[in-house]
Each structure stands twice: as structure tokens, then as C-alpha cells.
Amino acid sequence: MLTKAAEAGCALVDLEVESAEEAKAAQLARFKAGLRAVGTALLVSYHDFSRTKGLEQAAKRIEAFEPDFVKVVSTARTLADNLAVLKLIEDHSLASHVVGIAMGEEGLVSRVLGPRAGAAFTFASPDDGAETAPGQVTARTMVELYRLDQLDQATRIFGVAGNPIGHSLSPLMHNMAFKRESVNAVMLPLKTKSLDDLLTLVRELPLGGVAVTMPLKQEVLPHLANMDPLTAKIGACNTLRTGADGKIYGFNTDVAGVVRPLEKRMRLKGARIAVLGAGGAARAAVFGLVEQGAEVFVINRTHEKAVALARKAHAKSLKQDQLAKNKFDALINTTPCGMAGIKQAMPIKENELNASLVFDMVYNPLDTPLLKLAHSRGLAVISGMEMFVQQGARQFEIWTGKPAPEAEMMRVVELALRRKS
Ligand code: NAP
């Protein structure tokens, strides 16, 4: 069949190493001569669909057949598995035309960075739904999003880490910003369940910086060489940066994501601001706004958590039934109510909306039920998308030392969100 493919004009045929080993020497020699006669290259491949182990032995088995291309494909269970694949490529790329890939979502790093490490090529699908292996992305994504053809040894690698992470808009936003500002860098989604695994990749790839999502935001704190004072107070870090000394430094840009959109619209000193929720996102809002001199009121489904957060941050707590009796300059929703897939659409009752401005951290959908209600009453609104872009813009600045192209970042995120809804 492979001979027929070659005769039909295929530039390259892929023979599994197991088949090569089973074939008789004479049969293999005939096959190779047939390929040579029509100018088709021979690739001999090894696939492990369960793990990343024994790559070196696999490459040796393949090299024994002296093919034109050596292809070793494993399955990534961790981010660190990418390191093993990239090392194999580096070790073999001088002697052979080598292709190395770790399949699965965790293996994306190897797919994108393989050619930069010396791989002859990488694999991508022609279109969505036409993938031939787990973790494969489209050729268009490889070229347009990750700029595969422009990555070189000087390219700084960044990531957004979490689980799940496939739907994160951070790679789209940051890669567009890198391109626009001519920064030789790329951001990849890093699916991981373990902080240790992420830190191994940060140190050994190495990564220039990482955007981290829950629960890594808290787990990472003991591993930081230093962090800014507000990050320490909040107890959550969403941005890692590797220093020139190789140490990892932590920042919290969620605070700027809350404060900047608000201060563009109002004077925060003395402003009365209600924060609905007392989880991770609420902490960034409450600590950040108290620091700006706002009078912050925390309201949460589990009242004790509101009391505890308010006490720590020098804010005040309110029970939900007191909402309607109070007037606020701004009300911020930090609960997931209104988010696509969450049953509860509104974090408050309609008669409890008693603020001049409404800020909803939820950004999927863009127009949440709470923002729709605020719009219908003629109130000022801030969408969660603006927070997402602002926190990302600060990350860009921390990583590159350049001002972020905020308007373009907003445009690309808004377009992606509108396409989704
Ligand atoms: P979290 O730590 O799990 O906290 C969720 C908070 O919401 C808790 O206080 C919880 O109350 C409350 N809550 C959950 N379900 C509720 C319901 N049905 N009714 C009333 N209260 C409810 O989550 P998080 O990390 O803070 O994130 C919260 C939201 O903010 C998410 O939708 C996230 O996407 C969004 N966010 C957006 C941005 C952005 O850039 N725009 C950034 C960060 C987060 P209990 O204490 O009673 O459980």
C-alpha cells in the first residue's frame, strides 16, 4: 500500500517501526529501493498511546533502519513530558531528520516548540474536526496564533496554566499583543493539575512568565522568591515572571483589572462600593479598592465568609437583606451567577439593585442578565471583559516592559466572545 502511495506521488510515507522490524531484510530493501526510484522519502515511526517513556530506545530502534525521517510520538501525561520530547529532538536533530511529538492536550508545547528545537516538521490538522491524533491543532492555529514559522532560539515562551485551560482567551489576547508590539514571544495554554509539574516546565524550558488560574494562584505563593505587597496581602498571585536570576517572582494583576476600569469612571476615594461574593476574585476587588480609599461592603451567600474577608481587608460586611436599604456608587458581582452554564442568572433580586454603576466580573456571556438589568435602568456598566483585558494588559507590561496595546487586546477578546455567544 505504501509503495502504491509513493508511486501515486506521495512525498513521504510513514512505516511503523513494528512493521519494519517484522519485515524480512530483503522485503524491506525492495521497499526502500522502490521508494528511492520514485523520489519518495521514508519515515519510520514509533507511537506510544499511553505515556512518555523510553524515547531514546525508540529512536535507536528507528535509526537502525536508516530512514530519511525518524518520528517518535508519545503521550504527554504531564507538562514535563514535553521536556523529554524536546530533549530527544535536540539530541538527534544533527544526525537525523527527526520529528518528536507528545500527544494529548498537555503535549501542545512539543507540537509548537518541536521545530524550534530542531525537528524537521510538526503535525497539524487541515481543519477543525479533521485531527488525526489527540491534542492536534489546526495548521491555521499553529501559524496564526502561535506564529510557528517565526519562533527561534530568542523567542521567549509564556504560558497560561490551569485545568481546564483549552477555552482560555489569554493565548489569543497575548499572542496578538506580542505580534502587534513586535515582541519575539509566544503564549501557550498549559494544561496541568499539578503545581510541581508547572514549576518544572517554568525552570527547565524555561518559561519567561505564566498567567495562573485557580487553584494555582494560592498554591504558588510558597515558591515565589518575592512578590509585591498587595499580592502577599491578598494571598493570591495570578502572574509569574522568571527573573534574570532564574527565580520566580509573583504579581497580582486581578487588582488592576478591578481598579483601573472603575477609576476611569469615578473617584474611588470615599466611594461606597458593594462587592457580591467572598471568593478569590472578591479578595482582589476588596483589598484593591480598600487600598484606593473606597468604603467597601462585602455581601456573600455564606455570610461568615463575607465577615471574615471584610475583617481581614478593613472593609465592612452586609447581609443580603440590607442591600435594598443601602445606596452605593458601584456594585460589583464576583459570583459566577449569570455565567453560561450556571443555573442562577442573577446574584441579587431586582429591587436590590441600588447603585449608580454595575460591574459584572462574569464575561461569558458578554451581556449578563445583571448588566442587561443595569442597562435597562440607564445605569453605567463595566463588563467582565474589561477586567480580563486590563489584568492581561498589566501582565503584558510586567513580562515585556512595554505599554500594552489595550484597545487591540479588547477588540480581539470582544470579537472572540461575540463569536462564542
Ligand atoms: P470562587 O472563589 O469560587 O468564589 C465564588 C463566590 O461566589 C463565593 O463567594 C460564593 O459564595 C459565591 N457564589 C457562588 N455561587 C453562588 C450563587 N449561586 N449565589 C450566590 N453566590 C454564589 O470563584 P472566583 O475565583 O472568585 O470567581 C468568581 C467569578 O469571577 C467567576 O465567574 C469568574 O469567572 C469571575 N472572574 C472574572 C475575572 C475577569 O477577569 N473578568 C477574573 C477572575 C474571576 P459562597 O462563599 O457562599 O460559596
CSV table of N, CA and C and ligand atoms in Angstrom, one decimal, residues 214 217 254 277-282 300-302 305 334-337 339 344 361-363 384 387-388 391, ligand 1:
chain,number,residue,atom,x,y,z
A,214,MET,N,-7.0,29.5,39.1
A,214,MET,CA,-7.3,28.8,40.4
A,214,MET,C,-7.1,27.3,40.2
A,217,LYS,N,-3.2,29.9,41.9
A,217,LYS,CA,-3.0,31.2,42.4
A,217,LYS,C,-2.5,31.3,43.8
A,254,ASP,N,-5.1,41.0,38.9
A,254,ASP,CA,-6.5,41.0,39.0
A,254,ASP,C,-6.9,42.3,39.7
A,277,GLY,N,-20.1,38.5,46.8
A,277,GLY,CA,-19.2,37.3,46.8
A,277,GLY,C,-18.0,37.5,47.7
A,278,ALA,N,-17.4,36.4,48.1
A,278,ALA,CA,-16.2,36.5,49.0
A,278,ALA,C,-15.2,35.5,48.6
A,279,GLY,N,-15.1,35.1,47.4
A,279,GLY,CA,-14.1,34.1,46.9
A,279,GLY,C,-12.9,34.8,46.4
A,280,GLY,N,-12.1,34.1,45.6
A,280,GLY,CA,-10.8,34.6,45.1
A,280,GLY,C,-10.9,35.9,44.4
A,281,ALA,N,-11.9,36.0,43.5
A,281,ALA,CA,-12.0,37.3,42.7
A,281,ALA,C,-12.4,38.4,43.6
A,282,ALA,N,-13.3,38.1,44.6
A,282,ALA,CA,-13.7,39.2,45.5
A,282,ALA,C,-12.5,39.7,46.3
A,300,ASN,N,-22.2,38.2,50.9
A,300,ASN,CA,-22.0,36.9,50.3
A,300,ASN,C,-23.0,35.9,50.8
A,301,ARG,N,-23.3,34.9,49.9
A,301,ARG,CA,-24.3,33.9,50.2
A,301,ARG,C,-24.0,33.3,51.6
A,302,THR,N,-22.7,32.9,51.8
A,302,THR,CA,-22.3,32.4,53.2
A,302,THR,C,-21.8,33.6,53.9
A,305,LYS,N,-18.3,34.2,55.6
A,305,LYS,CA,-17.1,34.4,54.7
A,305,LYS,C,-17.0,35.9,54.4
A,334,THR,N,-18.9,39.4,41.9
A,334,THR,CA,-17.8,38.5,41.8
A,334,THR,C,-18.2,37.0,41.9
A,335,THR,N,-19.6,36.8,41.9
A,335,THR,CA,-20.0,35.4,42.0
A,335,THR,C,-20.2,34.9,40.5
A,336,PRO,N,-20.3,33.6,40.3
A,336,PRO,CA,-20.4,33.1,38.9
A,336,PRO,C,-21.9,33.3,38.4
A,337,CYS,N,-22.8,33.8,39.2
A,337,CYS,CA,-24.2,33.9,38.8
A,337,CYS,C,-24.2,34.7,37.4
A,339,MET,N,-23.2,33.4,34.6
A,339,MET,CA,-22.3,32.8,33.7
A,339,MET,C,-22.9,31.7,32.9
A,344,GLN,N,-28.1,29.8,38.3
A,344,GLN,CA,-28.6,31.1,38.9
A,344,GLN,C,-28.2,32.3,38.0
A,361,MET,N,-18.1,40.8,36.9
A,361,MET,CA,-16.9,40.1,36.5
A,361,MET,C,-17.1,39.0,35.5
A,362,VAL,N,-18.3,38.5,35.5
A,362,VAL,CA,-18.6,37.4,34.5
A,362,VAL,C,-18.5,38.0,33.1
A,363,TYR,N,-17.8,37.3,32.2
A,363,TYR,CA,-17.7,37.8,30.8
A,363,TYR,C,-18.2,36.8,29.8
A,384,GLY,N,-17.1,42.2,32.5
A,384,GLY,CA,-16.0,41.4,33.0
A,384,GLY,C,-14.9,41.3,31.9
A,387,MET,N,-12.3,43.9,32.6
A,387,MET,CA,-11.4,43.4,33.7
A,387,MET,C,-10.4,42.4,33.2
A,388,PHE,N,-10.9,41.5,32.4
A,388,PHE,CA,-10.0,40.4,31.8
A,388,PHE,C,-8.9,41.1,31.0
A,391,GLN,N,-6.4,43.1,33.3
A,391,GLN,CA,-5.4,42.3,34.1
A,391,GLN,C,-4.4,41.7,33.1
B,1,NAP,P1,-14.8,31.4,44.0
B,1,NAP,O1,-13.5,31.6,44.7
B,1,NAP,O2,-15.3,30.0,43.8
B,1,NAP,O3,-15.9,32.3,44.7
B,1,NAP,C1,-17.3,32.3,44.3
B,1,NAP,C2,-18.1,33.2,45.2
B,1,NAP,O4,-19.4,33.3,44.6
B,1,NAP,C3,-18.3,32.7,46.6
B,1,NAP,O5,-18.3,33.8,47.5
B,1,NAP,C4,-19.6,32.0,46.5
B,1,NAP,O6,-20.3,32.1,47.7
B,1,NAP,C5,-20.4,32.9,45.6
B,1,NAP,N1,-21.4,32.1,44.8
B,1,NAP,C6,-21.2,31.0,44.1
B,1,NAP,N2,-22.4,30.6,43.6
B,1,NAP,C7,-23.3,31.5,44.1
B,1,NAP,C8,-24.7,31.5,43.9
B,1,NAP,N3,-25.4,30.7,43.1
B,1,NAP,N4,-25.4,32.5,44.5
B,1,NAP,C9,-24.7,33.4,45.3
B,1,NAP,N5,-23.4,33.4,45.5
B,1,NAP,C10,-22.7,32.4,44.9
B,1,NAP,O7,-14.7,32.0,42.5
B,1,NAP,P2,-13.8,33.2,42.0
B,1,NAP,O8,-12.5,32.7,41.5
B,1,NAP,O9,-13.9,34.3,43.0
B,1,NAP,O10,-14.6,33.6,40.6
B,1,NAP,C11,-15.9,34.1,40.7
B,1,NAP,C12,-16.3,34.6,39.3
B,1,NAP,O11,-15.5,35.7,38.9
B,1,NAP,C13,-16.2,33.6,38.2
B,1,NAP,O12,-17.4,33.7,37.4
B,1,NAP,C14,-15.0,34.0,37.4
B,1,NAP,O13,-15.2,33.7,36.0
B,1,NAP,C15,-15.1,35.5,37.5
B,1,NAP,N6,-13.7,36.1,37.4
B,1,NAP,C16,-13.6,37.0,36.3
B,1,NAP,C17,-12.4,37.6,36.1
B,1,NAP,C18,-12.2,38.6,35.0
B,1,NAP,O14,-11.1,38.8,34.6
B,1,NAP,N7,-13.3,39.1,34.5
B,1,NAP,C19,-11.3,37.3,36.9
B,1,NAP,C20,-11.5,36.4,38.0
B,1,NAP,C21,-12.7,35.8,38.2
B,1,NAP,P3,-20.1,31.0,49.0
B,1,NAP,O15,-19.0,31.6,49.8
B,1,NAP,O16,-21.4,31.0,49.7
B,1,NAP,O17,-19.8,29.7,48.3
